[in-house]
Amino acid sequence: MRRYGKDADEDDIRNRPARGGSRPRTRTRPKHEDAAGAMVLTVDRGRVTCLVEAGTKREREVVAMKARELGRKGVVVGDTVNLVGDLSGEPDTLARIVRVEERSSVLRRTADDDDPYERIVVANADQLAIVIALADPEPRPRLIDRCLVAAYDAGMEPLLVLTKSDLSPAEPLLESYAPLGIQYVVTRRDVLATDGAEAVREHLRGLSTVFIGHSGVGKTTLVNALVPAHQRTTGHVNAVTGRGRHTTVSALALRLPPPPGAKPGSKKALDPGWVIDTPGFRSFGLSHIDPSRVILAFPDLEPGTADCPRACSHDEPDCALDAWVADGHADPARLYSLRRLLSSRDPREED
């Protein structure tokens, strides 16, 4: 049976709409102007736990995933993001992350110094707490130096947290870092349950602090004492190898409890500070860091580099810093510390 007449033309032929509809595709993406702001607390296998309306009575945790329009842009703990979708926080609900706000700081590391791929540890942190055991396992100064370089490169203030002071004194290690003027706090496990934890909290109030350290130094034990409401699994040090076992497998941001005597609703009560616990590591690669940026952490030495030869490593015979220090513009110990930090990029000296 003929559907069209003898003299039918193209105007008589009916076009079927496409299976997906007749609406043409567009590259214009929605602006999501009604998206809600949130802070990323942890990331686990593609699921991102975010805190919405922080500091209010409606504060809640919402599980989300990245929207397709973000492409390969990563989301890390500490990020400020914008969410759409189901923001109720009820079980089995899922929101979408449609934007990642500009980061104020980024802490990076590589697996080793030959690894071209950098990994972002955390974003928007103010302070890097380098947790070091004074014994069991033995402190590794070169690893401390590497963490200091990463902190200075990220624009974060470093804090030395020395644990297990009941096993070994802290003074010898502190003396070697005195020229850098780094803040520090010394603690031990048996006093963390009393006033020891509060002494550490005083260095963290109102700040977002990343806790980082190799396995077995007591980092998670310290975090558990600082935030008693949230307990993470701890491990032990292997008696044969002297190394710890990884027990923290993902980074997690935890809010500190309000300080004693803080009035409900006050800034101290609503924003007491954040602790970000990270997985332990055994190496800290610095292949992503430009050595010329390390000098920025030494404002007393930086003016002396004006007469340095081009591409000066600051550890060669023609370096102008030697004359700068000899003329009394800076302490020789400061120049030694700078060169020690720069040499820490040598993987052979990590231990």
XYZ file of C-alpha atoms in Angstrom:
351
model
C 0.000 0.000 0.000
C 1.439 3.337 -1.074
C 1.675 5.826 1.812
C 2.261 8.914 -0.290
C 0.624 10.115 -3.518
C 2.044 9.823 -6.990
C 3.512 13.329 -6.960
C 4.888 13.352 -3.361
C 7.914 15.471 -2.582
C 10.248 15.814 0.414
C 7.802 18.056 2.270
C 5.302 15.210 2.386
C 7.684 12.816 4.118
C 7.391 12.676 7.910
C 10.689 12.554 9.818
C 10.739 10.412 12.924
C 12.312 12.030 16.005
C 15.549 10.526 17.280
C 15.294 7.879 19.985
C 16.809 10.286 22.525
C 14.347 13.025 21.589
C 14.402 15.815 19.047
C 16.064 18.335 21.357
C 19.464 19.356 19.909
C 22.610 18.978 22.021
C 24.238 22.037 23.525
C 27.599 22.764 25.114
C 26.054 25.285 27.455
C 26.205 23.862 30.956
C 23.855 24.882 33.772
C 25.321 27.485 36.104
C 23.972 25.801 39.259
C 23.450 29.165 40.945
C 21.496 27.447 43.740
C 24.356 25.044 44.599
C 25.158 24.730 48.306
C 28.677 25.233 49.667
C 30.332 22.400 51.589
C 33.701 21.221 52.932
C 35.161 17.857 51.903
C 35.782 15.657 54.956
C 36.995 12.460 53.305
C 37.185 10.714 49.921
C 36.719 6.959 49.651
C 36.490 5.058 46.354
C 34.761 7.836 44.438
C 32.351 8.734 47.237
C 32.984 12.122 48.847
C 31.689 12.956 52.330
C 30.968 16.682 52.649
C 29.890 18.912 55.527
C 26.991 21.225 54.639
C 25.943 24.329 56.616
C 28.851 23.936 59.016
C 28.499 25.680 62.367
C 24.697 25.863 62.251
C 21.903 23.788 63.763
C 21.304 22.280 60.304
C 24.884 21.055 59.931
C 24.967 17.603 58.340
C 27.167 15.247 56.356
C 26.201 14.577 52.746
C 27.644 11.882 50.488
C 28.326 13.059 46.944
C 30.138 12.169 43.745
C 31.790 14.291 41.087
C 29.608 15.608 38.274
C 30.671 14.692 34.748
C 31.400 18.317 33.839
C 34.304 18.390 36.321
C 36.188 16.045 34.011
C 39.433 14.781 35.509
C 39.634 17.535 38.110
C 40.254 15.834 41.430
C 38.536 16.449 44.757
C 40.593 16.137 47.942
C 40.070 16.540 51.672
C 39.820 20.192 52.663
C 38.346 21.320 49.351
C 35.457 23.793 49.341
C 32.880 22.490 46.853
C 29.385 23.289 45.575
C 26.684 20.608 45.714
C 23.362 20.032 43.978
C 20.866 17.207 44.258
C 19.732 15.495 47.448
C 21.319 17.420 50.331
C 19.230 15.875 53.092
C 22.060 13.676 54.324
C 19.687 10.731 54.702
C 21.040 7.186 54.198
C 21.286 5.984 50.576
C 21.075 9.523 49.147
C 23.649 11.000 46.794
C 24.450 14.570 45.793
C 26.642 15.876 42.972
C 29.752 18.072 43.194
C 29.449 20.617 40.390
C 32.238 23.037 41.355
C 35.520 23.051 43.261
C 36.423 26.491 44.611
C 39.902 27.955 44.217
C 42.341 26.513 46.756
C 44.250 28.759 49.170
C 46.981 26.142 49.695
C 47.840 22.732 48.288
C 50.115 20.171 49.957
C 51.674 17.882 47.359
C 54.032 14.931 47.329
C 55.345 12.364 44.868
C 56.012 8.696 45.538
C 59.746 9.308 45.045
C 62.057 11.829 43.416
C 61.891 10.072 40.041
C 58.090 9.995 39.945
C 56.704 12.621 37.516
C 53.180 12.371 38.946
C 52.405 14.550 41.926
C 49.659 13.697 44.392
C 47.663 16.286 46.284
C 47.520 15.308 49.948
C 45.127 17.991 51.161
C 43.849 21.445 50.205
C 43.173 24.721 52.062
C 45.180 23.784 55.168
C 46.940 26.446 57.255
C 49.474 24.334 59.107
C 51.495 21.159 58.607
C 52.099 19.135 61.772
C 55.097 16.854 61.216
C 54.701 14.024 63.719
C 58.011 12.418 64.688
C 58.699 9.735 67.301
C 61.816 10.319 69.390
C 62.303 6.543 69.554
C 60.650 3.329 68.351
C 61.027 4.082 65.437
C 64.086 6.323 65.448
C 63.608 9.875 64.091
C 64.580 10.441 60.459
C 65.845 14.048 60.128
C 66.058 13.979 56.343
C 62.402 13.033 56.142
C 61.591 15.949 58.448
C 63.536 18.252 56.122
C 61.558 17.015 53.139
C 58.262 17.726 54.892
C 59.524 21.223 55.754
C 60.340 21.892 52.101
C 56.826 20.746 51.099
C 55.267 22.970 53.786
C 57.224 26.050 52.690
C 56.375 25.384 49.040
C 52.665 25.109 49.901
C 52.703 28.316 51.960
C 51.862 26.454 55.171
C 53.311 26.974 58.630
C 55.198 23.896 59.922
C 54.760 22.507 63.432
C 57.007 19.791 64.870
C 55.078 17.338 67.054
C 57.493 15.077 68.912
C 55.967 11.941 70.422
C 57.252 9.213 72.797
C 59.331 11.625 74.871
C 59.256 9.029 77.661
C 61.606 6.865 75.544
C 64.143 9.511 74.509
C 64.807 13.233 75.209
C 63.716 15.828 72.667
C 66.559 18.357 73.125
C 69.120 16.880 70.668
C 66.608 16.887 67.802
C 65.226 20.324 68.676
C 68.708 21.866 68.726
C 69.273 20.990 65.081
C 66.061 22.810 64.057
C 66.386 25.818 66.377
C 67.862 28.089 63.633
C 64.695 27.652 61.569
C 62.504 29.028 64.356
C 59.931 26.271 63.925
C 57.171 25.918 66.511
C 57.163 22.601 68.315
C 55.323 20.625 70.956
C 56.584 17.567 72.861
C 54.235 14.917 74.165
C 54.028 11.343 75.397
C 51.284 8.752 75.347
C 50.667 8.515 79.105
C 49.850 12.251 79.427
C 47.647 12.556 76.351
C 44.630 11.417 78.369
C 45.108 14.316 80.818
C 46.493 17.749 79.975
C 48.848 16.572 77.220
C 46.204 16.670 74.515
C 45.111 20.183 75.492
C 48.710 21.386 75.245
C 48.782 20.185 71.633
C 45.355 21.672 70.881
C 46.637 25.120 71.851
C 48.821 25.022 68.728
C 45.844 24.053 66.546
C 43.041 26.401 67.649
C 41.272 28.162 64.783
C 43.493 26.506 62.154
C 43.188 23.659 59.697
C 46.157 21.402 60.467
C 47.377 18.404 58.467
C 49.002 15.653 60.531
C 51.631 13.814 58.549
C 54.310 11.298 59.490
C 55.664 7.885 58.647
C 54.046 4.756 60.016
C 54.440 3.888 63.683
C 55.163 7.362 65.100
C 51.885 7.530 67.048
C 50.095 9.937 64.726
C 46.699 8.262 64.891
C 47.027 7.781 68.669
C 47.593 11.517 68.966
C 44.617 12.326 66.720
C 42.396 10.025 68.806
C 43.423 11.943 71.944
C 42.768 15.304 70.279
C 39.323 14.266 69.001
C 38.022 11.691 71.524
C 34.603 11.495 69.871
C 36.114 9.838 66.802
C 38.480 6.908 67.321
C 40.608 5.582 64.445
C 42.378 2.207 64.426
C 45.978 2.220 65.665
C 48.826 -0.195 64.936
C 52.240 -1.122 66.318
C 55.895 -0.991 65.322
C 57.467 -4.152 63.923
C 60.206 -5.284 66.310
C 62.353 -6.633 63.450
C 62.150 -3.864 60.829
C 61.530 -0.946 63.217
C 58.732 0.278 60.967
C 55.056 0.766 61.609
C 52.105 -0.765 59.857
C 49.636 1.376 57.899
C 46.319 1.561 59.766
C 44.932 4.847 58.390
C 44.007 4.232 54.759
C 42.363 7.537 53.820
C 42.649 11.162 54.874
C 39.917 12.440 57.185
C 39.104 15.919 58.501
C 37.940 16.047 62.135
C 36.745 19.096 64.062
C 38.496 19.740 67.367
C 36.309 19.928 70.495
C 35.633 23.457 71.785
C 38.182 24.787 74.295
C 37.273 24.596 77.993
C 34.972 27.423 79.017
C 33.997 28.432 75.464
C 30.529 29.981 75.328
C 28.013 28.116 73.132
C 27.611 29.930 69.821
C 30.892 31.849 70.177
C 33.551 31.801 67.450
C 35.803 29.611 69.613
C 32.996 27.093 70.005
C 31.894 27.131 66.349
C 35.374 27.212 64.819
C 37.763 25.479 67.241
C 39.982 24.231 64.404
C 40.334 21.134 62.247
C 42.679 18.145 62.354
C 43.283 16.260 59.103
C 44.664 12.774 59.703
C 46.487 11.261 56.727
C 47.766 7.763 55.935
C 51.321 7.015 57.053
C 54.063 7.031 54.429
C 57.604 5.708 54.061
C 58.870 8.199 51.473
C 58.138 11.804 50.573
C 59.155 12.667 47.005
C 59.875 16.301 46.076
C 60.270 16.081 42.305
C 57.429 18.596 41.858
C 59.105 21.364 43.900
C 61.298 24.062 42.363
C 64.376 24.428 44.634
C 64.384 28.190 44.027
C 61.174 28.474 46.052
C 62.745 27.094 49.220
C 64.690 30.333 49.745
C 61.352 32.135 50.263
C 61.171 30.534 53.709
C 64.383 32.403 54.656
C 63.598 36.137 54.421
C 66.913 36.993 56.097
C 68.838 35.155 53.355
C 66.726 35.957 50.294
C 68.172 39.504 49.707
C 71.653 37.978 49.574
C 70.747 35.950 46.464
C 70.686 39.116 44.317
C 74.382 38.658 43.461
C 74.173 34.903 42.941
C 75.027 33.549 39.463
C 72.142 32.520 37.258
C 70.538 29.202 38.271
C 72.584 29.165 41.466
C 71.914 26.131 43.612
C 72.958 28.109 46.742
C 75.425 25.347 47.531
C 78.355 26.058 45.182
C 81.625 28.062 45.394
C 80.250 31.170 43.620
C 77.108 31.440 45.776
C 76.732 34.996 47.091
C 75.141 33.792 50.313
C 78.542 32.970 51.784
C 79.593 36.636 51.551
C 76.152 37.764 52.764
C 76.525 35.711 55.935
C 80.207 36.651 56.373
C 79.193 40.347 56.368
C 76.900 39.686 59.324
C 73.536 39.957 57.545
C 72.377 36.527 58.741
C 73.297 33.757 61.141
C 75.580 31.065 59.617
C 73.291 28.436 61.140
C 70.471 29.711 58.935
C 72.537 29.202 55.782
C 73.424 25.710 56.943
C 69.741 24.955 57.470
C 68.852 26.236 53.988
C 71.487 24.051 52.369
C 70.404 21.069 54.395
C 66.824 21.501 53.209
C 67.955 21.836 49.602
C 70.118 18.717 49.891
C 67.141 16.795 51.278
C 65.879 16.512 47.697
C 68.623 13.933 47.191
C 66.820 10.571 47.670
C 70.052 8.956 48.907
C 69.898 11.145 52.028
C 66.257 10.586 52.932
C 67.028 8.336 55.869
